[in-house]
Coordinates of C-alpha atoms in Angstrom, one line a residue:
X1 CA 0.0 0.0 0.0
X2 CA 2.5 2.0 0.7
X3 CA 4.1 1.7 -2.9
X4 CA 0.7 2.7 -4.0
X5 CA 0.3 5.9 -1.9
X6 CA 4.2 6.8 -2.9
X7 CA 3.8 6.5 -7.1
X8 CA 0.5 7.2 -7.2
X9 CA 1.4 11.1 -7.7
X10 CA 4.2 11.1 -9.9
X11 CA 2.4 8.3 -12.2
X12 CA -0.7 11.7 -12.2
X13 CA 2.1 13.8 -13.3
X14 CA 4.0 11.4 -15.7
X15 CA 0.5 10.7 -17.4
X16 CA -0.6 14.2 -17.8
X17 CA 3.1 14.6 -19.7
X18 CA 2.8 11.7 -21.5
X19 CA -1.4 12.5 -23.1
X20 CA -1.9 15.8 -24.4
X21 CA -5.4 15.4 -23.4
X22 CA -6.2 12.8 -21.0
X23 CA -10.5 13.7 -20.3
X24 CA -12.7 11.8 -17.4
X25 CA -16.3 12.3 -18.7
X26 CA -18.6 12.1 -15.9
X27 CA -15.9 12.3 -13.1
X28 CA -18.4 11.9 -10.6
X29 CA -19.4 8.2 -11.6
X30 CA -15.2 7.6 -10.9
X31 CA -15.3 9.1 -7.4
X32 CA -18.3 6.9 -6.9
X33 CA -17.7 6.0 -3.2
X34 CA -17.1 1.8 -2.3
X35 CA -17.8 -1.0 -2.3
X36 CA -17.6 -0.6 -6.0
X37 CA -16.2 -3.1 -8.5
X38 CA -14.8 -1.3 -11.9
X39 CA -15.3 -3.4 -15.2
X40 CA -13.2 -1.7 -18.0
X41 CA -11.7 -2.9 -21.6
X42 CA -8.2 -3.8 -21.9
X43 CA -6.5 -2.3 -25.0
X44 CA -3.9 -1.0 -23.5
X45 CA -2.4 -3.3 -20.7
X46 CA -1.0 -1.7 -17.7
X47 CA -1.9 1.7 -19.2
X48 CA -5.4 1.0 -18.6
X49 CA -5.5 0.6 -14.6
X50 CA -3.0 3.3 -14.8
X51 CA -5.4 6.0 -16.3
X52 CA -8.5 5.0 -13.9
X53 CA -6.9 4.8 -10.6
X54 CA -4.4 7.9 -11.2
X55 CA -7.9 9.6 -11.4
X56 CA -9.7 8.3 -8.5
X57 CA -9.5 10.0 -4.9
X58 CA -9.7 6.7 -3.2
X59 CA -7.5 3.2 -3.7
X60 CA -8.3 0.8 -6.3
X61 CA -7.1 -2.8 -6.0
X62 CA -6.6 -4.9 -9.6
X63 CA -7.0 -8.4 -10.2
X64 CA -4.3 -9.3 -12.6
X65 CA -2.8 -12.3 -14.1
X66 CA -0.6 -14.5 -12.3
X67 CA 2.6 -14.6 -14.6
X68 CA 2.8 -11.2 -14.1
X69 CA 4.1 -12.6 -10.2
X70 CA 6.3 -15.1 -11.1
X71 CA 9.7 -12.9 -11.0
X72 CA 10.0 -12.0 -7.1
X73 CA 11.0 -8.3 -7.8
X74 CA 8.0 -8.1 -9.6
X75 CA 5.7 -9.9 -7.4
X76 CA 6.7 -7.4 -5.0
X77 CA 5.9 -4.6 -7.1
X78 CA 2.6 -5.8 -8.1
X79 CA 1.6 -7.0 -4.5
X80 CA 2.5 -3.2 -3.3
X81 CA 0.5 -1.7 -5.7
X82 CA -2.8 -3.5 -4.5
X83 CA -2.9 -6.3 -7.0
X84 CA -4.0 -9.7 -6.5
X85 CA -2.6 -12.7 -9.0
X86 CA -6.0 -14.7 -10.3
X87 CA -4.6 -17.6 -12.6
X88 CA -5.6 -18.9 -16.2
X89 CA -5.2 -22.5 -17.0
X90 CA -3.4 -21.3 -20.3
X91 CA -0.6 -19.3 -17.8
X92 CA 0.0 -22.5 -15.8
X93 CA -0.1 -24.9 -18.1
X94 CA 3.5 -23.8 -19.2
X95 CA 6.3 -22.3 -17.8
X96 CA 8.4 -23.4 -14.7
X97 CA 4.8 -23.8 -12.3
X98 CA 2.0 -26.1 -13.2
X99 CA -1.0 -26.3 -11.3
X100 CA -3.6 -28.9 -11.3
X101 CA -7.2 -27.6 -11.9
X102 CA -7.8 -28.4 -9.0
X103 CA -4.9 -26.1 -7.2
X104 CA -5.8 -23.4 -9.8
X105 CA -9.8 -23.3 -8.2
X106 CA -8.2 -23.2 -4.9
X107 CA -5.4 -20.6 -5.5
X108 CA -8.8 -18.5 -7.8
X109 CA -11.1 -19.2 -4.9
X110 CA -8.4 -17.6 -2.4
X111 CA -8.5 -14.5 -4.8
X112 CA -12.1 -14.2 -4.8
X113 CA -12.2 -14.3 -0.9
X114 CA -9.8 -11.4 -0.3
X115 CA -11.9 -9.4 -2.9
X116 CA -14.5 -10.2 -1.2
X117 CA -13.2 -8.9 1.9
X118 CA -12.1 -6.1 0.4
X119 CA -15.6 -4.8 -0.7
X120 CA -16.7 -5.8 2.9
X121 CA -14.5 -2.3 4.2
X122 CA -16.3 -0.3 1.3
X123 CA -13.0 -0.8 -1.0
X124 CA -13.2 -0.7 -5.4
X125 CA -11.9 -3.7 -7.4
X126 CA -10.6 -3.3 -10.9
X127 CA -11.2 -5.9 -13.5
X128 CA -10.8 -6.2 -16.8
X129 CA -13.5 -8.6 -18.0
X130 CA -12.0 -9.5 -21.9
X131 CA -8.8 -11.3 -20.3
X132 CA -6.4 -10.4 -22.7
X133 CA -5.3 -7.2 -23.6
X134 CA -5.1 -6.0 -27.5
X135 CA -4.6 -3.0 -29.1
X136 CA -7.3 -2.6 -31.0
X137 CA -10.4 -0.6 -31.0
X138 CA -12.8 -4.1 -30.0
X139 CA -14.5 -5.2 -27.1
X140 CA -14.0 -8.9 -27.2
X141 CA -16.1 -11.5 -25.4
X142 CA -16.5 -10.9 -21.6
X143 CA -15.8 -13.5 -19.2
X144 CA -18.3 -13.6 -16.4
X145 CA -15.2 -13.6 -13.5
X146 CA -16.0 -9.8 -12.6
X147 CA -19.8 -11.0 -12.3
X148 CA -19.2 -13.9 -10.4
X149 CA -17.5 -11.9 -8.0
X150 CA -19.9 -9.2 -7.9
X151 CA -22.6 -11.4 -7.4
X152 CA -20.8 -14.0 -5.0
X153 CA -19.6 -10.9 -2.5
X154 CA -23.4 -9.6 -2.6
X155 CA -25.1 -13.2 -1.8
X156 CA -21.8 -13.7 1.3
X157 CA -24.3 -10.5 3.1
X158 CA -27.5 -11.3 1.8
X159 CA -27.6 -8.7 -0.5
X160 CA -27.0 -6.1 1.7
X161 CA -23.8 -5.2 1.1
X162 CA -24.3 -2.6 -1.7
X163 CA -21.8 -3.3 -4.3
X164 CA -22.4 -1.4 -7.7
X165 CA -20.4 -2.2 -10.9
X166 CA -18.8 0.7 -12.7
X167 CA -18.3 -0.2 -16.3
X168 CA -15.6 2.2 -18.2
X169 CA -15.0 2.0 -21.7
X170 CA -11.0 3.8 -22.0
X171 CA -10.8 5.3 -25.5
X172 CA -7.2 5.9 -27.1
X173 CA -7.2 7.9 -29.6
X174 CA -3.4 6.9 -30.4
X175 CA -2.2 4.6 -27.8
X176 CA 1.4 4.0 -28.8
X177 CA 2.3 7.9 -29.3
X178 CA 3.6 10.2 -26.8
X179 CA 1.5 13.0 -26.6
X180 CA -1.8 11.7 -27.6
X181 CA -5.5 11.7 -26.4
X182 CA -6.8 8.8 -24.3
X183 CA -10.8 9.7 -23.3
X184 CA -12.2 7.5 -19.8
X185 CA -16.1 7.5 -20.5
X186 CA -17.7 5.6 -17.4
X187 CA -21.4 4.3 -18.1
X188 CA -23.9 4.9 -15.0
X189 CA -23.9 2.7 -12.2
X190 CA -25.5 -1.5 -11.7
X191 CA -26.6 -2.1 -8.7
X192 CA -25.7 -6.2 -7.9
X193 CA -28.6 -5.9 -5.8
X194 CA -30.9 -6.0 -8.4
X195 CA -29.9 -9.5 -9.5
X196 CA -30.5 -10.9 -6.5
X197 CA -33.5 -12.9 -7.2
X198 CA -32.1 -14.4 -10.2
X199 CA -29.0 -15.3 -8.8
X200 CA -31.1 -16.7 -5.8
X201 CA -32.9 -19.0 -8.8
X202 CA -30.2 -20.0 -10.8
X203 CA -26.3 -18.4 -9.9
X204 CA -25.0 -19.1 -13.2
X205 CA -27.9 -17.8 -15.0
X206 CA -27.2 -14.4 -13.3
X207 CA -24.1 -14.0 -13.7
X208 CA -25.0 -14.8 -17.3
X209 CA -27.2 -12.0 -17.3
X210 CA -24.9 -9.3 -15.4
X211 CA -22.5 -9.9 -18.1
X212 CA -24.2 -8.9 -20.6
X213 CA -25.4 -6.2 -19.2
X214 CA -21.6 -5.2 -17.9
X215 CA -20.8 -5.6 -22.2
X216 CA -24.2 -3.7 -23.1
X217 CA -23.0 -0.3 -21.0
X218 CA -19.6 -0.6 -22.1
X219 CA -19.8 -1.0 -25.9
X220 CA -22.1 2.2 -25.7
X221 CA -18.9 4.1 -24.7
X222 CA -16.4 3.0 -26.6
X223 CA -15.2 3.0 -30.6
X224 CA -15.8 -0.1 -31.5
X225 CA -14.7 -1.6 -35.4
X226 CA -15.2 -4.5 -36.7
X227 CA -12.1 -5.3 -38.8
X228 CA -8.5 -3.9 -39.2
X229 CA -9.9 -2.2 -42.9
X230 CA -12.9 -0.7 -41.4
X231 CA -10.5 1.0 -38.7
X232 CA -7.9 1.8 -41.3
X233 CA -10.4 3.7 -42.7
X234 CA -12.8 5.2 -40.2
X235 CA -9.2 6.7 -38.3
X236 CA -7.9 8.1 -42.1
X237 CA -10.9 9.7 -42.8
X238 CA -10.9 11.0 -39.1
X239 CA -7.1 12.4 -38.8
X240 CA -7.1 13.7 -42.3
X241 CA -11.0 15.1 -42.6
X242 CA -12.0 15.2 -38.9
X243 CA -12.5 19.0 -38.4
X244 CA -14.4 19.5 -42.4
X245 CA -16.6 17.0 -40.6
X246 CA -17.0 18.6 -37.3
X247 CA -16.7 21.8 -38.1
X248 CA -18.1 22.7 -34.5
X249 CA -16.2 20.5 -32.8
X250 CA -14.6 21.5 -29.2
X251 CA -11.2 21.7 -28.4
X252 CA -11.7 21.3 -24.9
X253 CA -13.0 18.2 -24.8
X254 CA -12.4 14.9 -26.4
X255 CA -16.1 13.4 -26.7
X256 CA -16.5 15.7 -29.9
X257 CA -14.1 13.3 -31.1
X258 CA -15.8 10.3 -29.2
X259 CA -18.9 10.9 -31.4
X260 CA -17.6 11.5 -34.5
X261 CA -15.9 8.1 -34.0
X262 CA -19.2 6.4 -33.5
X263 CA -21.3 8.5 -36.6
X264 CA -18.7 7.4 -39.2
X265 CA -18.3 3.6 -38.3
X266 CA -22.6 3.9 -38.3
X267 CA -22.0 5.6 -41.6
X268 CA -19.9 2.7 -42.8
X269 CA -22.6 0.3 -41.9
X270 CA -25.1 2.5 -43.7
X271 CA -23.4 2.5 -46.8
X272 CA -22.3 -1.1 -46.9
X273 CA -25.9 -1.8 -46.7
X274 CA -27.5 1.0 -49.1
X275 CA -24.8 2.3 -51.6
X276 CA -21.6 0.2 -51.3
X277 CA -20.2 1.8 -54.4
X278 CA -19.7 4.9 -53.0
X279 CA -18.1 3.7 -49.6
X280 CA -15.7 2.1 -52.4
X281 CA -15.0 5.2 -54.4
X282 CA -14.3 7.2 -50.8
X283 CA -11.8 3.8 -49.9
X284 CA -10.1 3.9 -52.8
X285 CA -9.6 7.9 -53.5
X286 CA -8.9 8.3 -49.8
X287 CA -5.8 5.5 -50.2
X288 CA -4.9 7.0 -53.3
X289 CA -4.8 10.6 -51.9
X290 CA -2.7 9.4 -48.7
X291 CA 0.1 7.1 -50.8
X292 CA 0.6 10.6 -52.6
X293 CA 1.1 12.9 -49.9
X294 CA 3.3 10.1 -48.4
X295 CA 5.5 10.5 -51.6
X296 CA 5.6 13.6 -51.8
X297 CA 6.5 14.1 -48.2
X298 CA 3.5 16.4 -47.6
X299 CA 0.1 16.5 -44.8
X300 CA -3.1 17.3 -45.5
X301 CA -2.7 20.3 -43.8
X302 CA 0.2 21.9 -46.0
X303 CA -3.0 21.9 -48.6
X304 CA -5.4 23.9 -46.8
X305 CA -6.5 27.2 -48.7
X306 CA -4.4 30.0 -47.8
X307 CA -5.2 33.7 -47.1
X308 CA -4.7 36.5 -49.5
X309 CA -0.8 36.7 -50.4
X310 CA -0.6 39.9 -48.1
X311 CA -2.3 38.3 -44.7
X312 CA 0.0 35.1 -46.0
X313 CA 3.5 37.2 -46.4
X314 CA 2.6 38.9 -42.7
X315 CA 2.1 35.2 -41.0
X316 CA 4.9 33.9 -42.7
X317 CA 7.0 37.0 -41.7
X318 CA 5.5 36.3 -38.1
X319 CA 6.2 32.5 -38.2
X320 CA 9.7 32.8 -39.3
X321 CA 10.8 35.6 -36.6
X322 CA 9.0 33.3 -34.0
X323 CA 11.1 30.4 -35.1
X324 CA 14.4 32.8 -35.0
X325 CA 14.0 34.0 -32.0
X326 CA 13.0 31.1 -30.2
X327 CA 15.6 29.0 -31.6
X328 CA 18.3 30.0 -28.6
X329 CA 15.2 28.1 -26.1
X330 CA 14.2 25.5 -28.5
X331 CA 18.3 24.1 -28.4
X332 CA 18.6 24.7 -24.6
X333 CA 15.3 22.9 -23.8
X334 CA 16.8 19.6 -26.5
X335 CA 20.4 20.3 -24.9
X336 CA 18.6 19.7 -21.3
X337 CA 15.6 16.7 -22.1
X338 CA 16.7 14.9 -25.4
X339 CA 18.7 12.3 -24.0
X340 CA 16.0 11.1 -21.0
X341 CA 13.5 12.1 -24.3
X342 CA 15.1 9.5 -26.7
X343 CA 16.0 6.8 -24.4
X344 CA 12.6 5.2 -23.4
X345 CA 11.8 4.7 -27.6
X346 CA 15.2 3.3 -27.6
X347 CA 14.0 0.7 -24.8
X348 CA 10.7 0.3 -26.1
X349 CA 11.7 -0.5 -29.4
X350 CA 14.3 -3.2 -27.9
X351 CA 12.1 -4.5 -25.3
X352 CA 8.8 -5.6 -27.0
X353 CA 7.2 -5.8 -30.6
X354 CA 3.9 -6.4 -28.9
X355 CA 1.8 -2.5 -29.7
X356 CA 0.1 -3.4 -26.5
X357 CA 3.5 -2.9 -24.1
X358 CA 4.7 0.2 -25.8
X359 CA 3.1 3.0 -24.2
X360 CA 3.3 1.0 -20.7
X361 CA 7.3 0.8 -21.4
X362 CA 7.3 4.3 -22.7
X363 CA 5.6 5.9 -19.5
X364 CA 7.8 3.6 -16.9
X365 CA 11.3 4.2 -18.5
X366 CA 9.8 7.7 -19.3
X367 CA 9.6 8.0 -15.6
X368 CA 13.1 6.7 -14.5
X369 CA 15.1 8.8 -17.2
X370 CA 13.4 12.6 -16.6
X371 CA 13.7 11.7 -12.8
X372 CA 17.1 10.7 -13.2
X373 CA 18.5 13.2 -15.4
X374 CA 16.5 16.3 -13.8
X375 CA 17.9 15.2 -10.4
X376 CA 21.6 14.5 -11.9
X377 CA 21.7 17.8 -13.5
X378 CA 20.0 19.9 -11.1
X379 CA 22.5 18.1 -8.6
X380 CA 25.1 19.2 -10.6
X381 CA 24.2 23.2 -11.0
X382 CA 23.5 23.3 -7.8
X383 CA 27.6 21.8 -7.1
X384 CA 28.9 24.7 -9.3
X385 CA 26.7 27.1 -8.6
X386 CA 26.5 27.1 -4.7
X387 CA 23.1 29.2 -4.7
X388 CA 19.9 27.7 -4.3
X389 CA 17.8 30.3 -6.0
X390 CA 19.7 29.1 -9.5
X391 CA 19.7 25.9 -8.7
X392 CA 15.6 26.3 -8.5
X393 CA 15.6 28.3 -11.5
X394 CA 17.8 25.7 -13.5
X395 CA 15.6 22.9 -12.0
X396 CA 11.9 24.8 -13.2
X397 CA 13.4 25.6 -16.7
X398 CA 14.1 21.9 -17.8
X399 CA 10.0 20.8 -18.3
X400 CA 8.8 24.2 -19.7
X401 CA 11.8 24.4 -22.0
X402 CA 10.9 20.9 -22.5
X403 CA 7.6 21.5 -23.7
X404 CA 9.1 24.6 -25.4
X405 CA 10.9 22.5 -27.4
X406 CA 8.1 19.9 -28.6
X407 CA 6.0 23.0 -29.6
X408 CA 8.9 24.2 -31.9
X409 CA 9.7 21.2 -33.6
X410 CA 5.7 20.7 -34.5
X411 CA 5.7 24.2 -35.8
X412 CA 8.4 23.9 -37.5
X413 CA 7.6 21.0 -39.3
X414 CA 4.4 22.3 -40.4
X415 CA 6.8 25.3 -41.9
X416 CA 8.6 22.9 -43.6
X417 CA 5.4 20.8 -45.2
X418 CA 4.4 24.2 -46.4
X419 CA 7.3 25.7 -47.9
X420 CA 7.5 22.0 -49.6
X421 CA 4.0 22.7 -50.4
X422 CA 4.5 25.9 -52.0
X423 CA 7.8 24.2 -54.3
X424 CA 5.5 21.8 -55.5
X425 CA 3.5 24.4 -56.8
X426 CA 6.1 26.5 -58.0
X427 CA 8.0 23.3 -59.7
X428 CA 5.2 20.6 -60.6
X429 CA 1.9 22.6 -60.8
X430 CA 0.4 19.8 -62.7
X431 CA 1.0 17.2 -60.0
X432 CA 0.0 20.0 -57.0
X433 CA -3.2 20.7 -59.3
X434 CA -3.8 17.0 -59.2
X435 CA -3.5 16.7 -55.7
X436 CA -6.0 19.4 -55.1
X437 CA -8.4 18.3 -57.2
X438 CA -8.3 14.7 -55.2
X439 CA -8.8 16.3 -52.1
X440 CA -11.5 18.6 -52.9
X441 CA -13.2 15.1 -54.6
X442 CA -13.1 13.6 -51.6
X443 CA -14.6 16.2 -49.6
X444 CA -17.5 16.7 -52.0
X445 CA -18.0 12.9 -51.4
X446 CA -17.7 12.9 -47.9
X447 CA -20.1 15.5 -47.9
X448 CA -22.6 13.9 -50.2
X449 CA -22.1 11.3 -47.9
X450 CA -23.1 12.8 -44.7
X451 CA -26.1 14.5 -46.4
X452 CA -27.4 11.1 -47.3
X453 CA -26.6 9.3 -44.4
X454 CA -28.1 11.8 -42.2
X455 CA -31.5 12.0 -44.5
X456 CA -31.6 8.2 -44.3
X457 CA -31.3 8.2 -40.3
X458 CA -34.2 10.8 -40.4
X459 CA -36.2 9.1 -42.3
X460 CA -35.6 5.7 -40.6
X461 CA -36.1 7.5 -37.1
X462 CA -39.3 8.9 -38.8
X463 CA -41.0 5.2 -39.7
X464 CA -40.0 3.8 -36.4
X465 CA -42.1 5.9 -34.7

């Protein structure tokens, strides 16, 4: 516990560095006081319990798999941050300890009893109900452990105990990037109560039954494609098109995004159903439009109509001095953060080929490397220096210079998509012609598209009542 109540800050702070945006909708359904058991997908593998319980005011406990146990430096780690080891038959079946099915119901029954008595002093479990964690935008099949439990710890008091399940659906919008957006959207609140007549009747039957309901709350707040292509295309036409679509969309908050998400993969349904060729013509113009820009080394944004050449010399004027004169800040913050910057890729990249363990590895070594270099250079200022006031000054300059630096290397690789832009045009007219035309094709589809699709929804929302 202690381990717990020691990282649980600096993981708050490492995870706000590590998301650009990371948005609780409905924070009040998190803060939710206990006995509560949290039922969550799993794309992300330790990221996941990681963004909840960072976020919660009081302790969550996990129930994770047992490998995860087996080294003894590990074990400890995982037994200080409130986990408890349930085990598969598929972990022990290998590996240097096999268990018996018997010994695997009693080691799983042990597990269930100190959750159990854990939601006796009001505390919140965490599960994961899919088993496996993969990277993909999916809710796979749930197992009914998390109900079982739910339902077994209510029927120990009679049903008094008043145990609510809290299921999350965690949306990433890029999991395996620094800097990306990662949206928690808890559903509202089941009371185990309720099923207590069923489970009463038949135990399996109601666990059964909570289940689905558990899987019915979460796919409602989640992204959730069916197939590698339809994702493929659903997140192209969302990072190249996204704001043409949403013209009204937010920037404070991430649900804009959220339902966007949804409407185009209900779209794509729509269309598969009602005018296939035309979700063909946007697939294949869309692919065709991205391999160029790709080629030519170009975004979608470097294409955007541009003001009137005198508002565009003034902002490039602007631009260029703002690149200038932050230059000097831009190499001190890389002189000071690149190294504890670079270092957790280079492990990452080493370490695992599995998508699902990147971000985890990123954040943890992320963690070790700023803390070790901030204190090893601050220690060091501070040794030449002799004065504490620099020594604080040094110390507060490395994040914001930090940041600093990140900013200036975005905007001035947008400069640099731009001016390569403007060459294009200058050089091969024809081919930057071309490319505009594509674009501007696809937008008239798209838009086509979302006229008919939204006439069609009316009109079937209009004959269903």
């Amino acid at each position: 516990m202690l381990f717990y109540t020691v990282m649980k800050p600096v993981v708050q702070v490492a995870l706000r560095v590590f998301f650009r945006k990371l948005e609780i909708r409905r924070h009040n359904r998190l803060q939710t006081k206990g006995p509560l058991l949290i039922a969550s997908n799993h794309p992300n593998t330790l990221m996941d319990p990681l963004v909840v319980a960072a976020n919660r005011r009081e302790p969550v406990f996990f129930l994770a798999k047992s490998t995860f146990f087996k080294n003894p430096i590990l074990r400890a780690v995982m037994e200080s941050g409130n986990c408890i080891p349930v085990y598969r038959r598929q972990d022990t079946e290998s590996g240097a300890e096999k268990l018996t099915p018997e010994e695997i119901t009693a080691r799983n029954e042990a597990a269930f009893s100190r959750s159990y008595d854990h939601f006796d002093r009001g505390g919140t479990l965490m599960i994961f109900p899919e088993g496996t964690s993969v990277s993909e935008r999916r809710l796979r099949p749930l197992k009914t452990g998390a109900a079982r439990i739910a339902l077994g710890a209510e029927a120990r008091r009679d049903f008094q105990l008043g145990l609510h399940i809290l299921p999350i659906g965690i949306n990433y919008f890029d999991p395996t990037h620094f800097r990306s957006d990662v949206l928690v959207n808890p559903a509202r609140l089941i009371r185990v109560a309720d099923y207590a007549a069923a489970y009463r009747q038949d135990p399996e039957a109601a666990a059964d039954a909570l289940t689905e309901e558990i899987r019915q709350r979460m796919e409602k707040h989640l992204v959730i494609t069916r197939d590698a292509s339809e994702d493929e295309l659903v997140l192209n036409i969302e990072r190249t098109f996204g704001d043409h679509l949403n013209p009204d969309d937010d920037p404070n908050t991430l649900y804009d995004n959220f339902q966007l998400s949804r409407t185009l993969l209900q779209a794509v349904t729509y269309f598969e159903h009602h005018d296939p060729n035309r979700l063909n013509e946007v697939r294949e113009k869309l692919t065709a439009y991205l391999g160029d820009l790709h080629r030519l080394r170009l975004t979608d944004e470097a294409l955007e109509p541009q003001e009137p050449r005198s508002s565009r010399l003034t902002r490039a004027v602007k631009t260029t001095a703002k690149l200038v004169l932050g230059l000097p800040v831009y190499l001190y913050g890389v002189l000071n953060n690149y190294v504890p910057y670079i270092l957790p890729s280079v492990v990452a990249k080493r370490a695992t080929k599995d998508v699902e363990f990147v971000a985890p590895l990123l954040l943890s070594v992320g963690i070790i490397t700023f803390s070790a270099s901030y204190a090893a250079q601050t220690a060091l200022v501070h040794h030449y220096t002799k004065d504490w006031r620099w020594t604080a000054l040094y110390f507060l300059s490395l994040p914001i210079t930090g940041f600093y630096a990140l900013s200036y290397w975005n905007n001035l690789e947008a400069r640099r998509h731009r001016l390569r832009a403007s060459k294009l045009f200058r050089q091969q007219p024809a081919e930057g012609e071309s490319l505009l035309q594509q674009r501007a094709d696809i937008l008239r589809l798209l838009s086509e598209a979302s006229q008919e699709y939204l006439a069609g929804r009316q009109k079937s929302d209009s004959s269903g009542k």
